[in-house]
PDB file of C-alpha atoms in Angstrom:
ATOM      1  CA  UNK A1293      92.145 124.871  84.737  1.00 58.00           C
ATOM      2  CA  UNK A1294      95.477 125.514  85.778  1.00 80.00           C
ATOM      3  CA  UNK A1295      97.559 122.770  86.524  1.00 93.00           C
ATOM      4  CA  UNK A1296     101.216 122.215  88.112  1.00 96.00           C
ATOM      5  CA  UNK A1297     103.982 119.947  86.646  1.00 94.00           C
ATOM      6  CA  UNK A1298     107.164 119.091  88.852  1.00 95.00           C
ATOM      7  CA  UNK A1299     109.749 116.642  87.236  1.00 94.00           C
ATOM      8  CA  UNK A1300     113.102 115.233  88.902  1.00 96.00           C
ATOM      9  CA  UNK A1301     115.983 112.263  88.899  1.00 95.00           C
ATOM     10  CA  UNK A1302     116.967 110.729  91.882  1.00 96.00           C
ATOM     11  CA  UNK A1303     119.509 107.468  92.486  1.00 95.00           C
ATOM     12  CA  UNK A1304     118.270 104.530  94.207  1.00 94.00           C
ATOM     13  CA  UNK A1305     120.150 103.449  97.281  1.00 95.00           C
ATOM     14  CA  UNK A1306     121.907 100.128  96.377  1.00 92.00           C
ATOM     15  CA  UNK A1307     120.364  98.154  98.510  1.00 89.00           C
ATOM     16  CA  UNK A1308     116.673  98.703  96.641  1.00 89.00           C
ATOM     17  CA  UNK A1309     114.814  95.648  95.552  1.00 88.00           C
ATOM     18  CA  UNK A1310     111.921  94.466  93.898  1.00 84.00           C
ATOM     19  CA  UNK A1311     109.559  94.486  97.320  1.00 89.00           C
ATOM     20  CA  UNK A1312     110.708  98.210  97.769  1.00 90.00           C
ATOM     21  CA  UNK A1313     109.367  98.913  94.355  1.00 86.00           C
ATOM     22  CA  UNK A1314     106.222  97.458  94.340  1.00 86.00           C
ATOM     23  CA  UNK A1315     105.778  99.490  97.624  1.00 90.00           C
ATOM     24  CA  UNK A1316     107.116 102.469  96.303  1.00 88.00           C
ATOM     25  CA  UNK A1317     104.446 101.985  93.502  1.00 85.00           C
ATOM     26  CA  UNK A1318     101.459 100.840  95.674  1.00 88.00           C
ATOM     27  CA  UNK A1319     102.125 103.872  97.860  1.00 89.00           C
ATOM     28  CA  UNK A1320     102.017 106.122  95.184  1.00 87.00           C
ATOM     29  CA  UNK A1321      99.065 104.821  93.411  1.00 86.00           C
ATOM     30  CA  UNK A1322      97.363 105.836  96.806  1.00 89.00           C
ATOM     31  CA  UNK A1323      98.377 108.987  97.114  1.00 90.00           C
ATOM     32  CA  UNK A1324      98.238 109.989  93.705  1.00 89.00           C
ATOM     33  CA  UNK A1325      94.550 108.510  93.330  1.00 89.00           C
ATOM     34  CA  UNK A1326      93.649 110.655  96.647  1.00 92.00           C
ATOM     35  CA  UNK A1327      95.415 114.041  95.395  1.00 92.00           C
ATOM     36  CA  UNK A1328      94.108 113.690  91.731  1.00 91.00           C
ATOM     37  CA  UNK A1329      97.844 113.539  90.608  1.00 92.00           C
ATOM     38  CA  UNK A1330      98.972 111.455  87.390  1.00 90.00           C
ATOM     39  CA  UNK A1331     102.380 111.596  86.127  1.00 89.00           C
ATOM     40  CA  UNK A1332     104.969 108.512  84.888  1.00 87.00           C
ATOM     41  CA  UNK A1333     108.142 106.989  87.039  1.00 87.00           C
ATOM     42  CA  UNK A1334     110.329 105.498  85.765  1.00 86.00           C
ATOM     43  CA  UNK A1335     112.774 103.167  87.147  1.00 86.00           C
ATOM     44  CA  UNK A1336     115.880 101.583  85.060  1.00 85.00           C
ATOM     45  CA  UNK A1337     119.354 100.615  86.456  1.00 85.00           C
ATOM     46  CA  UNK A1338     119.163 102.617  89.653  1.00 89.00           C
ATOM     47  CA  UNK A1339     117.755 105.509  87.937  1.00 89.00           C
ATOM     48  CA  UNK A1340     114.521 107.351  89.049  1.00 91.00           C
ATOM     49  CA  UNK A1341     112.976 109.937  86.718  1.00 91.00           C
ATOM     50  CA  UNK A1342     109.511 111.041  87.780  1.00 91.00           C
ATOM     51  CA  UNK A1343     107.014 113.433  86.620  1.00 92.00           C
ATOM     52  CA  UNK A1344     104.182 114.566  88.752  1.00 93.00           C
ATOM     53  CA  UNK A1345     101.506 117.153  87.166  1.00 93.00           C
ATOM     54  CA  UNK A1346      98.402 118.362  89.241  1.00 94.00           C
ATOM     55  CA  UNK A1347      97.116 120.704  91.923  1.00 94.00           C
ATOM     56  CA  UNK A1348     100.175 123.156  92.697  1.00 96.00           C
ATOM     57  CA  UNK A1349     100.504 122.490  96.326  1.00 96.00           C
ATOM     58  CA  UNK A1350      99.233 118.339  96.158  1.00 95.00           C
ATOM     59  CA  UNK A1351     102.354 118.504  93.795  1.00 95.00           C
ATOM     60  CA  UNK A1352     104.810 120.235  95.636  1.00 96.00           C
ATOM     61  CA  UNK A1353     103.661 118.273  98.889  1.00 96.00           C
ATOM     62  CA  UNK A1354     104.007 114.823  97.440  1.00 95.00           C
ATOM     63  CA  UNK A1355     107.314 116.151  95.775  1.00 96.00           C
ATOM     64  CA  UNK A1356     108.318 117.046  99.631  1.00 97.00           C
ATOM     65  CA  UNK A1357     107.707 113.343 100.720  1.00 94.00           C
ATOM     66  CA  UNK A1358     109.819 111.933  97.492  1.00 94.00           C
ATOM     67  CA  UNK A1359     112.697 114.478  98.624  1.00 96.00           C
ATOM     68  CA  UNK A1360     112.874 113.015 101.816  1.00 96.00           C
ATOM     69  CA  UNK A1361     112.461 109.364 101.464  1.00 94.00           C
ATOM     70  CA  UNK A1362     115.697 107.254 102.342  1.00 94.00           C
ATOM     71  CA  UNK A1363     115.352 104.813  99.036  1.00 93.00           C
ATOM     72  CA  UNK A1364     116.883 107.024  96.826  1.00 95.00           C
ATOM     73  CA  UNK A1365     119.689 110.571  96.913  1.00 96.00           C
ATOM     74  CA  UNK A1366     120.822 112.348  94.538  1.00 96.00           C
ATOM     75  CA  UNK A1367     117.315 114.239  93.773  1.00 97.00           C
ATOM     76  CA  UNK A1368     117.930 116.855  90.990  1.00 96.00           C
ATOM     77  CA  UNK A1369     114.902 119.041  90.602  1.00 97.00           C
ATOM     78  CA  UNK A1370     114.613 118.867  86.301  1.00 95.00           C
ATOM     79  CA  UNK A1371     111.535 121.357  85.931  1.00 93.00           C
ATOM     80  CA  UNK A1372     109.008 122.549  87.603  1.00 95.00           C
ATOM     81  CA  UNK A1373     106.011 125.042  85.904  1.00 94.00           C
ATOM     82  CA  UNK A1374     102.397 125.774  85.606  1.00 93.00           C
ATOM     83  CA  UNK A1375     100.283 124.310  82.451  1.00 90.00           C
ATOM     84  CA  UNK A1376      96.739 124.163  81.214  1.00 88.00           C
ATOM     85  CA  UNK A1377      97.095 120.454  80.512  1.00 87.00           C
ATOM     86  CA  UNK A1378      97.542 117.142  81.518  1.00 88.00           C
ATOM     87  CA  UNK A1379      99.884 115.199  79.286  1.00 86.00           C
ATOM     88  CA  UNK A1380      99.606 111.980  81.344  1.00 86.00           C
ATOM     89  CA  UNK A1381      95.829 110.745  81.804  1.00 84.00           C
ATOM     90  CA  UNK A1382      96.964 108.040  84.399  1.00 73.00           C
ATOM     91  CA  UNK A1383      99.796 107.810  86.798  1.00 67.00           C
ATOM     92  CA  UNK A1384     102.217 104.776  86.016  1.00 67.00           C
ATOM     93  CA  UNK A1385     105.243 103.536  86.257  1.00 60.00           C
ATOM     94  CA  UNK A1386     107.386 101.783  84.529  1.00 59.00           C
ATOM     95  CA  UNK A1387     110.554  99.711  85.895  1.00 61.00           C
ATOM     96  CA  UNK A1388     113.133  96.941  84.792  1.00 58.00           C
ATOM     97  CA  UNK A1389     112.887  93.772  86.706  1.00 62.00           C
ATOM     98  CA  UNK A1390     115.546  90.774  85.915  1.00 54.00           C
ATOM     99  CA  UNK A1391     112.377  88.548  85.004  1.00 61.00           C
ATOM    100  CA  UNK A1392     111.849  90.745  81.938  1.00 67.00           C
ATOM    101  CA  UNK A1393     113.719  90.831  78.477  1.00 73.00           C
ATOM    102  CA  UNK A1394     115.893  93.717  79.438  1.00 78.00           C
ATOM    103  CA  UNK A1395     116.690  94.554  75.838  1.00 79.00           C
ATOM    104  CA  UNK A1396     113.037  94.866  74.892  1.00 77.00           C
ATOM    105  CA  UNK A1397     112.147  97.416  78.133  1.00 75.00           C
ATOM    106  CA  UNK A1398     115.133  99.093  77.184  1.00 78.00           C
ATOM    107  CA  UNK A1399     113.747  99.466  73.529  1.00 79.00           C
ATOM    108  CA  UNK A1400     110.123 100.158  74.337  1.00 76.00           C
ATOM    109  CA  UNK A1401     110.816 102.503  76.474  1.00 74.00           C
ATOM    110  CA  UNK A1402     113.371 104.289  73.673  1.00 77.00           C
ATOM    111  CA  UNK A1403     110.792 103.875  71.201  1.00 76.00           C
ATOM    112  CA  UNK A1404     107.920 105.694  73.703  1.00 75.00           C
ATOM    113  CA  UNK A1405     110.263 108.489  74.163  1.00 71.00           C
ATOM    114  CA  UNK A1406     111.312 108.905  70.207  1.00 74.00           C
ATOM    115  CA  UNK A1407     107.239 109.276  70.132  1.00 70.00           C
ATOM    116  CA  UNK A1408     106.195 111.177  72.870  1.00 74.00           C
ATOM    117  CA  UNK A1409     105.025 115.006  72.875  1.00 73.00           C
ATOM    118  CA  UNK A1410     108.227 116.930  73.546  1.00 71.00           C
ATOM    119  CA  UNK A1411     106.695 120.049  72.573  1.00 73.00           C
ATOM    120  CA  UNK A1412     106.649 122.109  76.224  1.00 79.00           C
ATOM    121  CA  UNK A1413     109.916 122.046  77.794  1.00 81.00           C
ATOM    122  CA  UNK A1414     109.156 119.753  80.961  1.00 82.00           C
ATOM    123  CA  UNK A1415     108.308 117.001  78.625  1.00 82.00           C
ATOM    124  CA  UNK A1416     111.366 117.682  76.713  1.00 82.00           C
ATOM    125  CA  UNK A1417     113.339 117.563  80.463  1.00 86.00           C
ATOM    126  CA  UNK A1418     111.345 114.531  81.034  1.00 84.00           C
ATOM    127  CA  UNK A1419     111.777 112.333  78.154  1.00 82.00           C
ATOM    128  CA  UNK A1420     115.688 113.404  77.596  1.00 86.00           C
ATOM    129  CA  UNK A1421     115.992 112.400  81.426  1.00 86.00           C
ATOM    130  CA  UNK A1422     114.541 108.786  80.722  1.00 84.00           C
ATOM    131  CA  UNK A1423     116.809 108.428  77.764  1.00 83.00           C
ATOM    132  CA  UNK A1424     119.904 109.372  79.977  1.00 83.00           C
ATOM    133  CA  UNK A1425     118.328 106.422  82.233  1.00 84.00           C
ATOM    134  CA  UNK A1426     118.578 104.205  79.506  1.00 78.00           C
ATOM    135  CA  UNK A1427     121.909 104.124  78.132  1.00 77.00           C
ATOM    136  CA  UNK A1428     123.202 101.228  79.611  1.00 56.00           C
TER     137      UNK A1428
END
């Protein structure tokens, strides 16, 4: 089965809060449930990096509605490419909030990279992308 994968950063307006996350995630649970599209977001000191991987044109649709939402600027297209695999089963995201230990996100998140498949060259866009997001 041929697949699609799209990935991207993107800043977050500074005016972005907690609500606008968990809508931001709700919303894309939805969609990506309905489109059969799984991925990972994550969010860390106004950083976005996102990677969507299903049907070509679900994908580039759902990457149409990111590009034009007003929460975020700054969208920088990473990679885009087809694949015969999914290397994320789920879609989730993952994002800082100032109720959590930011020093232990910060390292889990290092520590999922340092582990991660980085063996096709959107995951190796990907992951270096989320480390960038994590220098702090």
């Amino acid at each position: 089965m041929s697949l699609f994968q799209l990935t991207y950063q993107s800043k977050a307006v500074s005016h972005l809060n907690l609500q606008d996350l968990e809508n931001i995630l709700n919303t894309a649970k939805n969609i990506n449930s309905e489109h059969n599209i799984t991925g990972c977001l994550v969010f860390y000191n106004g950083n976005f990096v996102q990677i969507l991987e299903g049907n070509e044109v679900s994908v580039k649709k759902i990457y149409s509605n990111i590009v034009s939402d007003k929460r975020h600027h700054s969208i920088n297209l990473l990679w885009e490419c087809e694949t015969n695999e999914r290397f994320f089963n789920d879609w989730n995201m993952g994002y800082y909030t100032p109720t959590e230990d930011e020093s232990l996100f910060v390292s889990n998140y290092k520590l999922l990279s340092s582990l991660s498949d980085k063996s096709q060259g959107i995951l190796l866009s990907f992951w270096s992308a989320v480390d960038r997001a994590l220098i702090v």
